[in-house]
XYZ file of C-alpha atoms in Angstrom:
669
model
C -14.984 10.626 -40.163
C -12.629 7.369 -39.997
C -13.528 5.085 -42.064
C -11.952 1.815 -39.524
C -14.915 -0.635 -39.953
C -15.278 -3.022 -37.145
C -17.120 -6.763 -38.298
C -19.691 -7.242 -35.536
C -20.922 -11.027 -34.822
C -22.814 -11.078 -31.572
C -26.704 -10.859 -32.505
C -27.440 -6.618 -31.615
C -30.000 -4.910 -32.098
C -30.310 -1.841 -34.958
C -29.531 0.710 -32.380
C -26.872 -1.147 -30.587
C -24.806 -2.268 -33.942
C -25.080 1.343 -35.020
C -23.724 2.693 -31.581
C -20.968 0.255 -31.480
C -19.768 0.921 -34.970
C -20.194 4.324 -34.642
C -17.353 3.717 -32.045
C -15.303 2.461 -33.485
C -15.125 4.597 -37.096
C -14.611 7.306 -35.601
C -12.493 5.967 -33.117
C -13.513 6.620 -29.891
C -12.885 10.639 -30.154
C -15.392 13.643 -30.545
C -16.089 14.764 -34.027
C -17.449 18.013 -35.234
C -20.282 15.821 -37.185
C -21.474 12.705 -36.346
C -24.102 10.248 -37.863
C -27.780 9.844 -37.584
C -29.041 10.302 -34.334
C -26.276 11.017 -31.970
C -26.517 15.462 -30.761
C -23.477 17.362 -30.280
C -23.475 18.511 -25.966
C -26.184 21.375 -26.427
C -25.564 24.602 -23.955
C -29.271 25.442 -23.116
C -29.489 22.663 -20.714
C -27.078 22.039 -17.142
C -27.474 18.397 -17.073
C -26.439 18.099 -19.423
C -23.603 19.619 -19.996
C -20.597 16.967 -17.995
C -22.212 14.123 -20.224
C -21.173 15.430 -22.965
C -22.035 13.845 -26.584
C -24.665 11.800 -27.156
C -26.027 8.781 -28.917
C -29.642 8.494 -28.829
C -30.467 4.917 -27.823
C -34.086 3.576 -26.600
C -36.984 6.170 -26.658
C -38.024 4.337 -22.980
C -36.929 1.715 -20.355
C -39.742 -0.421 -21.509
C -37.879 -0.734 -24.635
C -34.907 -1.559 -23.856
C -36.480 -4.160 -21.946
C -37.854 -5.607 -24.440
C -35.038 -5.359 -26.962
C -32.828 -7.253 -23.875
C -34.656 -10.380 -24.690
C -33.117 -11.016 -27.769
C -30.637 -8.005 -28.449
C -26.998 -9.120 -26.168
C -26.254 -5.076 -25.517
C -29.572 -3.909 -24.472
C -29.450 -7.013 -21.792
C -26.088 -5.623 -20.305
C -27.191 -2.419 -20.285
C -30.373 -3.202 -19.065
C -29.272 -5.640 -16.215
C -27.433 -2.738 -14.481
C -29.810 0.095 -15.289
C -32.729 -1.892 -13.929
C -31.448 -1.701 -10.276
C -31.800 1.691 -10.123
C -34.773 3.448 -8.544
C -37.503 3.636 -11.310
C -37.043 7.699 -11.090
C -34.291 7.279 -12.533
C -35.822 5.781 -15.479
C -37.566 8.841 -17.318
C -37.034 10.327 -20.756
C -34.590 8.453 -23.870
C -31.894 6.461 -23.035
C -28.379 8.359 -23.692
C -24.956 6.265 -23.897
C -22.398 9.388 -23.423
C -18.679 8.166 -24.196
C -17.067 11.716 -23.615
C -18.666 12.410 -20.444
C -16.351 15.618 -17.451
C -15.715 14.770 -14.084
C -14.982 16.761 -11.694
C -11.072 17.356 -11.539
C -10.451 14.635 -13.873
C -11.969 16.158 -17.033
C -13.220 14.676 -20.021
C -13.413 10.990 -20.418
C -9.960 9.702 -22.195
C -10.369 5.968 -21.849
C -11.900 5.093 -24.900
C -14.118 2.034 -25.134
C -15.669 3.553 -21.999
C -19.468 5.089 -22.065
C -21.859 6.208 -19.557
C -25.702 5.535 -20.189
C -28.305 7.655 -18.490
C -32.286 8.784 -19.073
C -32.108 12.221 -20.336
C -34.647 13.355 -18.026
C -32.948 11.986 -14.994
C -29.049 13.187 -15.503
C -29.123 15.897 -12.910
C -29.968 13.469 -10.131
C -27.396 10.244 -10.499
C -25.044 9.874 -8.543
C -21.355 9.239 -9.639
C -21.120 6.166 -7.196
C -17.492 6.741 -5.271
C -15.581 9.916 -3.578
C -11.817 8.883 -5.073
C -10.394 10.865 -7.662
C -10.536 9.532 -10.940
C -12.895 7.323 -10.869
C -15.460 5.645 -13.202
C -18.785 6.747 -12.293
C -21.700 4.080 -12.132
C -23.229 2.777 -14.215
C -20.623 2.784 -16.516
C -19.949 0.560 -19.746
C -17.130 -0.734 -21.517
C -15.910 -2.256 -24.850
C -13.003 -4.446 -23.749
C -11.140 -7.323 -25.489
C -12.043 -11.135 -25.530
C -8.704 -12.513 -26.293
C -4.961 -11.697 -24.829
C -3.070 -9.180 -26.200
C -0.631 -10.532 -28.062
C 2.636 -11.122 -27.354
C 4.791 -7.796 -27.402
C 1.612 -6.066 -28.762
C 2.143 -2.162 -26.986
C -0.827 -0.932 -26.480
C -1.463 2.571 -24.554
C -2.679 2.836 -22.140
C -6.273 4.724 -22.758
C -6.850 2.331 -25.686
C -8.721 1.067 -23.352
C -10.397 -1.302 -25.506
C -7.676 -3.163 -26.772
C -5.959 -3.204 -22.836
C -8.680 -4.585 -20.742
C -10.146 -8.188 -20.613
C -13.470 -9.073 -20.656
C -14.925 -11.271 -17.297
C -15.805 -14.216 -18.375
C -19.892 -14.097 -17.834
C -19.549 -18.363 -16.246
C -16.103 -19.117 -14.199
C -14.837 -22.611 -15.125
C -11.816 -23.774 -13.359
C -9.846 -23.809 -16.212
C -10.159 -19.800 -16.214
C -9.887 -19.882 -12.579
C -6.446 -22.112 -13.429
C -4.662 -19.929 -16.439
C -5.691 -16.346 -14.080
C -3.947 -17.739 -11.231
C -0.931 -18.525 -12.598
C -0.778 -15.571 -14.844
C -0.834 -13.613 -11.676
C 1.302 -15.922 -9.827
C 4.210 -15.987 -12.257
C 3.934 -11.839 -11.632
C 4.734 -12.223 -8.262
C 7.223 -14.210 -8.852
C 8.905 -12.299 -11.797
C 8.265 -8.620 -10.720
C 7.346 -8.204 -7.249
C 10.590 -8.405 -4.671
C 8.334 -9.011 -1.439
C 6.237 -12.063 -2.896
C 8.812 -13.938 -4.119
C 9.081 -17.154 -2.639
C 11.588 -20.002 -2.999
C 9.322 -22.795 -1.229
C 5.678 -22.846 -1.996
C 5.731 -25.749 0.394
C 5.426 -24.979 4.254
C 4.089 -26.915 7.345
C 1.357 -28.981 7.004
C -1.006 -27.993 10.106
C -1.997 -30.170 13.144
C -5.619 -31.530 10.252
C -5.789 -30.981 6.734
C -8.403 -32.355 3.965
C -6.937 -34.563 1.351
C -8.737 -34.139 -1.565
C -6.608 -37.209 -3.495
C -4.525 -37.112 -6.429
C -7.399 -35.741 -8.788
C -10.709 -35.485 -9.735
C -13.305 -38.126 -7.797
C -10.729 -39.438 -5.296
C -12.109 -39.786 -2.310
C -11.497 -37.146 0.338
C -10.615 -37.886 3.733
C -9.111 -35.641 7.050
C -5.688 -36.237 7.349
C -3.497 -35.794 10.643
C 0.657 -35.790 9.136
C 3.073 -36.535 10.807
C 4.979 -33.427 13.166
C 7.752 -31.571 10.910
C 5.724 -33.321 7.349
C 5.630 -30.089 4.385
C 3.325 -29.820 1.690
C 1.888 -27.155 -0.284
C -1.988 -26.306 0.833
C -4.684 -23.905 0.711
C -6.658 -22.113 3.263
C -10.125 -20.959 3.213
C -11.856 -17.517 4.574
C -15.685 -18.104 4.989
C -18.550 -16.675 6.656
C -20.262 -19.520 8.434
C -24.091 -17.914 8.860
C -25.424 -20.433 11.519
C -24.882 -23.666 11.852
C -22.772 -26.039 9.708
C -23.730 -29.536 10.146
C -21.273 -31.039 8.867
C -18.309 -30.763 11.345
C -15.335 -32.859 12.496
C -16.183 -33.684 16.320
C -14.997 -35.631 18.443
C -17.195 -38.973 17.361
C -16.735 -38.712 13.822
C -13.259 -37.567 13.819
C -11.631 -41.329 13.139
C -14.143 -41.559 10.832
C -12.748 -39.262 8.523
C -9.978 -40.068 8.297
C -10.805 -42.200 6.365
C -12.978 -40.683 4.147
C -15.656 -37.774 4.510
C -18.661 -37.652 2.291
C -18.301 -34.829 -0.530
C -21.571 -34.691 -0.640
C -22.381 -33.245 2.370
C -20.394 -30.444 2.849
C -21.865 -27.401 2.536
C -21.327 -25.480 -1.048
C -18.958 -22.928 -0.322
C -16.605 -26.357 1.066
C -17.240 -27.500 -1.832
C -16.431 -24.855 -4.342
C -13.452 -24.081 -2.009
C -12.474 -28.599 -3.159
C -13.266 -27.783 -6.387
C -10.476 -24.099 -6.409
C -8.014 -25.996 -4.816
C -8.419 -28.748 -7.543
C -7.957 -26.699 -10.143
C -5.193 -24.862 -8.978
C -3.262 -28.846 -8.588
C -3.164 -27.895 -5.051
C -3.704 -31.262 -3.130
C -4.699 -30.172 0.526
C -6.929 -27.288 2.330
C -7.390 -25.988 5.977
C -11.123 -24.934 7.100
C -12.084 -24.282 10.198
C -14.884 -26.244 10.442
C -13.545 -29.488 9.334
C -9.424 -29.190 10.671
C -10.579 -27.596 14.195
C -12.793 -30.394 16.202
C -15.772 -28.265 17.163
C -16.845 -30.284 19.942
C -12.733 -29.637 22.206
C -12.511 -26.584 24.041
C -9.027 -27.902 24.524
C -8.301 -28.359 20.942
C -10.631 -25.249 19.446
C -7.289 -22.977 21.886
C -4.501 -24.817 20.782
C -5.855 -24.506 16.793
C -5.990 -20.889 17.991
C -3.330 -20.406 19.190
C -1.729 -21.716 15.710
C -3.669 -19.493 13.105
C -0.868 -16.957 12.532
C 1.106 -20.102 11.147
C -1.900 -22.006 9.163
C -2.995 -19.330 7.314
C 0.551 -17.283 6.797
C 1.585 -20.834 5.870
C -0.594 -21.573 2.837
C 0.217 -21.546 -0.220
C -2.884 -19.322 -1.280
C -5.571 -18.205 0.738
C -9.116 -18.926 -1.051
C -11.565 -16.175 0.036
C -15.603 -16.164 -0.550
C -16.059 -12.672 -0.666
C -19.685 -12.305 -1.121
C -20.689 -15.970 0.003
C -22.582 -14.625 3.858
C -22.979 -18.353 4.822
C -22.027 -21.911 4.371
C -24.592 -22.628 1.699
C -24.190 -19.953 -0.376
C -21.586 -21.135 -2.449
C -19.287 -19.304 -4.990
C -18.688 -20.212 -7.957
C -21.666 -19.160 -9.770
C -22.894 -19.299 -13.199
C -23.856 -15.633 -14.921
C -21.334 -13.814 -12.781
C -22.114 -10.747 -14.916
C -23.567 -10.211 -18.742
C -20.602 -10.077 -21.423
C -21.988 -9.041 -25.063
C -19.865 -10.551 -27.722
C -19.251 -7.828 -30.626
C -17.234 -10.264 -32.401
C -14.337 -13.238 -31.533
C -12.023 -9.877 -30.608
C -14.288 -7.711 -28.408
C -17.189 -8.146 -26.288
C -19.036 -5.236 -24.081
C -19.605 -5.214 -20.622
C -20.000 -2.671 -17.189
C -17.610 -1.036 -15.703
C -17.231 -2.684 -12.431
C -17.773 -0.704 -9.046
C -14.499 0.601 -7.566
C -12.972 -1.867 -5.481
C -12.936 -0.109 -1.817
C -16.684 0.797 -2.111
C -17.126 -2.844 -3.306
C -15.147 -4.480 -0.533
C -17.184 -2.570 2.453
C -20.219 -4.573 1.314
C -18.530 -7.729 1.297
C -20.097 -10.135 3.739
C -16.300 -11.575 4.067
C -14.993 -7.935 5.150
C -17.422 -7.496 8.492
C -16.332 -11.033 9.436
C -14.252 -10.829 12.501
C -12.223 -13.496 12.070
C -10.940 -12.903 8.463
C -10.034 -10.160 9.003
C -6.700 -12.438 10.679
C -7.229 -14.680 7.787
C -6.518 -11.547 4.858
C -3.967 -10.083 6.934
C -2.016 -13.297 7.545
C -2.542 -15.298 3.769
C -0.449 -14.665 0.882
C -1.253 -14.814 -1.937
C -5.272 -14.430 -1.643
C -7.499 -15.361 -3.901
C -10.839 -13.868 -4.022
C -13.895 -15.485 -5.501
C -16.158 -12.235 -5.698
C -19.889 -12.686 -7.304
C -19.096 -11.035 -10.214
C -14.925 -11.327 -10.479
C -11.589 -12.583 -9.033
C -9.233 -10.840 -7.338
C -5.347 -11.449 -6.547
C -3.747 -9.376 -3.435
C -0.475 -10.264 -2.977
C 2.373 -8.422 -0.528
C 2.306 -5.606 -3.689
C -1.320 -5.166 -4.822
C -4.553 -6.767 -5.501
C -5.645 -7.377 -9.367
C -8.889 -7.286 -10.616
C -9.903 -9.798 -12.990
C -10.986 -6.894 -14.897
C -7.310 -5.850 -15.661
C -7.494 -2.833 -13.034
C -5.179 -2.838 -10.370
C -4.160 -0.460 -7.463
C -1.637 -0.545 -5.292
C -1.362 -0.987 -1.667
C -1.309 3.050 -0.636
C -3.658 4.345 1.488
C -5.755 6.449 -0.405
C -7.563 7.470 3.496
C -10.546 4.712 2.637
C -10.816 2.371 4.794
C -10.244 -0.275 2.849
C -6.678 1.712 0.980
C -6.223 1.747 5.296
C -6.066 -2.172 5.752
C -4.282 -2.606 2.386
C -1.755 -0.453 3.158
C -1.225 -1.579 6.697
C -1.551 -4.972 5.595
C 1.362 -4.743 3.353
C 3.726 -2.768 6.174
C 2.865 -5.791 8.456
C 3.151 -8.653 6.098
C 7.189 -7.328 4.720
C 7.951 -6.346 8.686
C 7.159 -9.880 9.641
C 9.212 -10.866 6.713
C 12.212 -8.824 6.974
C 12.445 -8.950 10.544
C 11.880 -4.970 11.082
C 10.280 -3.844 13.954
C 7.102 -2.095 13.493
C 5.879 1.349 15.512
C 3.250 1.010 17.412
C 1.000 3.342 15.534
C 0.551 -0.073 13.268
C -1.090 -1.917 15.458
C -3.376 0.440 16.595
C -4.176 0.844 12.484
C -5.266 -2.382 12.456
C -7.460 -2.304 15.388
C -9.725 0.784 13.769
C -10.214 -1.473 10.902
C -11.196 -4.673 13.042
C -13.484 -2.905 15.204
C -16.154 -2.622 12.344
C -16.328 -6.468 12.236
C -18.816 -8.079 13.446
C -19.342 -12.003 15.486
C -21.129 -14.163 16.609
C -20.453 -15.273 19.369
C -19.024 -12.069 21.360
C -15.860 -13.704 23.616
C -14.423 -14.324 20.293
C -13.426 -10.829 19.544
C -9.915 -11.213 21.280
C -8.808 -14.680 20.139
C -10.311 -13.952 16.367
C -7.288 -11.889 16.668
C -4.428 -14.064 18.256
C -2.965 -14.380 14.620
C -2.513 -10.599 13.890
C -0.996 -10.565 17.457
C 1.575 -13.332 16.773
C 2.374 -11.886 14.031
C 2.662 -8.489 15.244
C 5.052 -9.708 18.163
C 7.076 -11.418 15.687
C 8.777 -8.436 15.618
C 8.870 -7.384 18.806
C 9.583 -9.922 20.512
C 9.820 -9.047 23.903
C 6.716 -7.212 23.530
C 3.918 -7.844 26.071
C -0.008 -8.528 24.911
C -2.466 -7.470 27.309
C -5.809 -7.658 26.702
C -5.654 -5.593 22.585
C -2.926 -3.705 23.309
C 1.026 -3.729 24.598
C 2.332 -3.002 27.555
C 5.545 -1.498 26.319
C 2.961 1.336 24.928
C 0.556 1.386 26.640
C 0.146 5.368 27.455
C -0.812 5.442 23.668
C -3.282 2.163 23.975
C -5.619 3.743 26.267
C -6.414 6.712 23.834
C -9.552 5.151 22.086
C -12.743 6.638 21.589
C -15.853 5.978 19.105
C -15.148 6.781 15.534
C -16.717 10.408 14.855
C -17.125 10.897 10.969
C -14.414 13.449 10.256
C -15.613 16.077 7.585
C -13.563 15.880 4.391
C -12.087 19.043 3.888
C -11.593 19.860 7.457
C -7.854 20.700 7.874
C -7.820 20.193 11.575
C -8.899 16.233 13.372
C -11.000 17.090 16.340
C -14.378 15.838 17.391
C -16.529 18.930 17.368
C -20.348 19.346 18.936
C -22.099 18.345 15.904
C -19.851 15.222 14.612
C -21.595 12.452 14.074
C -20.361 9.521 16.709
C -20.530 5.754 16.078
C -22.822 4.005 18.720
C -20.695 1.743 21.107
C -22.248 -1.337 22.841
C -21.150 -3.853 26.065
C -21.344 -6.668 25.200
C -23.285 -8.924 26.740
C -20.150 -10.319 29.470
C -17.133 -8.782 30.717
C -14.939 -9.756 27.808
C -12.082 -7.367 28.932
C -10.901 -4.687 31.459
C -12.647 -1.048 30.947
C -9.491 0.441 29.417
C -9.253 -1.911 26.798
C -10.534 -1.130 23.415
C -11.901 -4.870 23.054
C -14.307 -3.825 26.342
C -17.040 -2.484 23.807
C -18.057 -3.159 20.664
C -18.034 -0.552 17.851
C -16.196 1.528 15.488
C -13.321 3.055 17.417
C -10.273 5.952 16.626
C -7.382 4.983 18.666
C -6.226 9.010 19.161
C -2.238 7.974 18.751
C -2.774 8.273 15.500
C -3.140 11.823 15.745
C -1.712 13.330 18.463
C 1.530 13.392 20.679
C 2.576 14.740 23.453
C 1.761 12.133 26.113
C 1.745 13.494 29.536
C 0.714 10.723 31.703
C 2.974 7.397 33.621
C 2.282 4.075 33.638
C 2.982 2.785 36.585
C 2.177 -0.714 35.958
C -0.058 -3.203 34.385
C -1.345 -5.708 36.836
C -3.265 -8.245 34.762
C -5.197 -10.902 36.910
C -5.516 -13.013 33.876
C -4.457 -12.968 30.303
C -1.012 -12.078 30.398
C 0.476 -12.623 27.186
C -2.181 -14.912 26.270
C -2.949 -14.256 22.904
C -6.091 -16.146 22.971
C -7.374 -15.658 26.338
C -11.534 -14.703 26.140
C -11.526 -12.500 28.861
C -8.254 -10.943 30.001
C -8.640 -9.330 33.608
C -6.191 -6.843 35.412
C -5.371 -3.130 36.481
C -3.708 -0.079 34.804
C -1.888 2.350 37.576
C -1.009 5.663 35.979
C 0.182 8.776 37.315
C -0.803 12.121 35.721
C -3.175 14.999 36.503
C -6.421 14.727 37.250
C -9.789 16.401 38.732
C -13.363 15.524 39.711
C -15.648 17.234 36.472
C -18.867 17.847 35.546
C -19.873 16.130 32.310
C -22.825 18.001 30.602
C -24.545 16.132 28.122
C -25.313 17.732 24.577
C -28.955 20.046 25.093
C -29.777 18.742 21.611
C -30.635 14.802 21.532
C -29.471 14.258 18.339
C -26.198 14.813 19.039
C -23.375 12.565 20.845
C -20.729 15.333 22.615
C -21.356 17.039 25.628
C -18.931 18.952 27.693
C -17.074 18.982 30.640
C -16.815 21.984 33.613
C -15.157 22.009 36.802
C -17.877 22.315 38.632
C -21.617 21.341 38.134
C -22.483 24.846 37.932
C -20.277 26.320 35.517
C -21.648 27.272 31.944
C -19.992 24.982 29.342
C -19.413 27.218 26.883
C -16.597 29.347 29.496
C -13.625 28.515 28.554
C -11.717 29.012 31.199
C -13.988 25.828 32.884
C -14.582 23.597 29.907
C -13.766 21.476 27.670
C -15.581 20.166 24.965
C -15.472 17.642 22.577
C -16.342 14.759 24.821
C -17.688 11.953 23.802
C -19.021 9.242 26.666
C -18.653 5.555 25.718
C -22.197 4.472 26.132
C -24.623 6.933 27.803
C -24.294 10.452 26.255
C -28.045 11.944 27.089
C -27.073 11.345 31.528
C -25.270 15.056 32.920
C -23.140 13.533 35.733
C -20.076 13.947 37.911
C -16.920 11.741 36.372
C -13.676 12.221 36.912
C -10.537 13.263 33.888
C -6.679 12.687 33.712
C -4.838 14.094 31.290
C -3.278 11.498 28.876
C -1.787 13.760 26.250
C -1.392 17.481 25.858
C -0.470 18.822 22.000
C 0.253 22.419 21.487
C -3.302 23.885 23.067
C -5.066 20.800 22.597
C -5.741 18.347 25.771
C -6.889 14.669 25.658
C -8.462 13.242 28.842
C -10.010 9.972 29.384
C -12.984 10.460 31.673
C -13.646 8.235 34.702
C -16.072 6.822 37.265
C -14.741 6.380 40.575
C -15.724 3.242 42.495
C -16.503 2.699 46.277
C -13.118 1.211 46.610
C -11.307 4.183 44.854
C -10.245 2.341 41.506
C -11.965 3.958 38.422
C -13.439 2.829 35.645
C -13.413 4.265 32.039
C -16.481 5.722 30.744
C -15.381 8.330 27.899
C -12.791 10.011 26.471
C -12.349 13.995 25.352
C -10.532 15.860 22.732
C -10.923 19.211 23.795
C -9.294 21.970 21.801
C -7.879 25.330 22.117
C -7.999 24.789 25.906
C -8.515 27.900 27.977
C -8.637 26.103 31.586
C -5.781 26.476 33.837
C -4.128 23.647 34.182
C -3.491 24.621 37.962
C -7.026 22.668 38.447
C -5.845 19.653 38.090
C -3.823 17.777 40.464
C -0.921 14.838 40.418
C -2.453 11.589 41.280
C -1.908 8.234 41.054
C -4.973 6.377 39.600
C -6.202 2.518 39.420
C -8.102 1.492 36.289
C -10.077 -1.559 36.381
């Protein structure tokens, strides 16, 4: 054993004092022999093997709870482990620095250790499907002071490399971290550098004055005035009483009572002032909320408002305007000494983002897409998202590369669209469909906002294709592929071929309270959708025309209407609902009496948009043929001869004679 000693000045119980002292003394590496209370991994009990050698801590969860009242490290452990089901609190508590995990093998990050109760180890979940991820309920020795200039730290020396996250976030913390992150963008990231941080100010901004305590007013700058301003992305969470209206607009140009602001707005002002930014744009205060004309004018400018901000402030975890996002006691930190502390390892970023309220708000998708950079303020730490990477306050960095997770996919799409727009490079329409797949899972308080809330994203995309025509959330120049959308299905990990099988779980789609878009548009329904243009080719249908009676090329149109005229192979068919009521995937056959299992007359993989339980006659038109797979739209014929889209079919290993389909002109409304 090494003779390395660590001075512990924090308030630790005897067990925690010994554990931390031992970790430093053995240089965070496995030993042949250990001090008292350590046990080498045995061979008699399988669940302990992946956990490795262990330090025996408190005998019961109750003992840990009692010690947490006075011991800083026990408090850190208890704060995290108390969130587990009580069934996982059985047996004595072990601390495991040398666990193993699947393909990644034994933990090599020095200073990291797992915690678990002996009789519950086999029931504890890992918490993330990402290869190389750190399991839940893992803790880390971390650095309280930044490394010395020029200090070379090996990657595996995580305890020397990764910073502690302050329990309480002060303005000085915000300022210093943002300064560091922004400088790295300017010095290292070629895609992030900006010669001038000032942009043309929006129609209205809040003027915060020249210093702390200065009166705040609503400022309407003259056309063309430039300045640095911040923007706020937040969840309204209901009615906000302090919005700007026609009645209070004039008075607010003189002064606004800061005390009337909901906590989110107060915190946003604090962040802007910490960053020495004089102006801030907040939707509820800078758009006249009782003026439809002003609302639509400003909604059409969202592209420039968010793209022009020096920084976007993101209230990630605040579910409503009153919640606030600058709270004390973010996450406990056990102070070892002036140099080191102990803190939990934070959740894998993509999994964490999935649970953030802001990620599920419809309007905020385009806000995150457009703003660059973004300062995300979460309940436990800050994040910095630029065109190159996503940096965490705890020292971890995520590149904008998709690993299959929907959050990683959005980071990748955001980067690709942002760079193409900045460089004037034409985007493939696939980027638009990738964006829509993420957008479909988001929620709206007002159903009619679904298309207007996408206007800024559409403007950004169209900046790379200036001649493209926007139609109800799709693009006329790629309409055939844009029609091929379907309710999302859970693709089983490991399945090599994309395609819907009879037992797949299918997302529920719902109809909005009022008709919002033509049936051929994804925007006609609510719910998680997949675009099959991302997964197939061989489009055989011909788009003869798209005639819009309302909303052509209008990015903020709430209720576009129009008809798509197709020429393709179509026929009348019969939809057989799944016999098992727990399933959602049906089958199409040429005749009602045909057997769904007869491949010569049946097309499997049919997913109806809404009613999946009622067998009925319908029509189908082939959109794409790829090898032996067919992709069809399922339609309902109306008395006037036009059609409504009612579903989609993805049939594989097709044995149906194509000659049973006839070339027809189909009008879908």
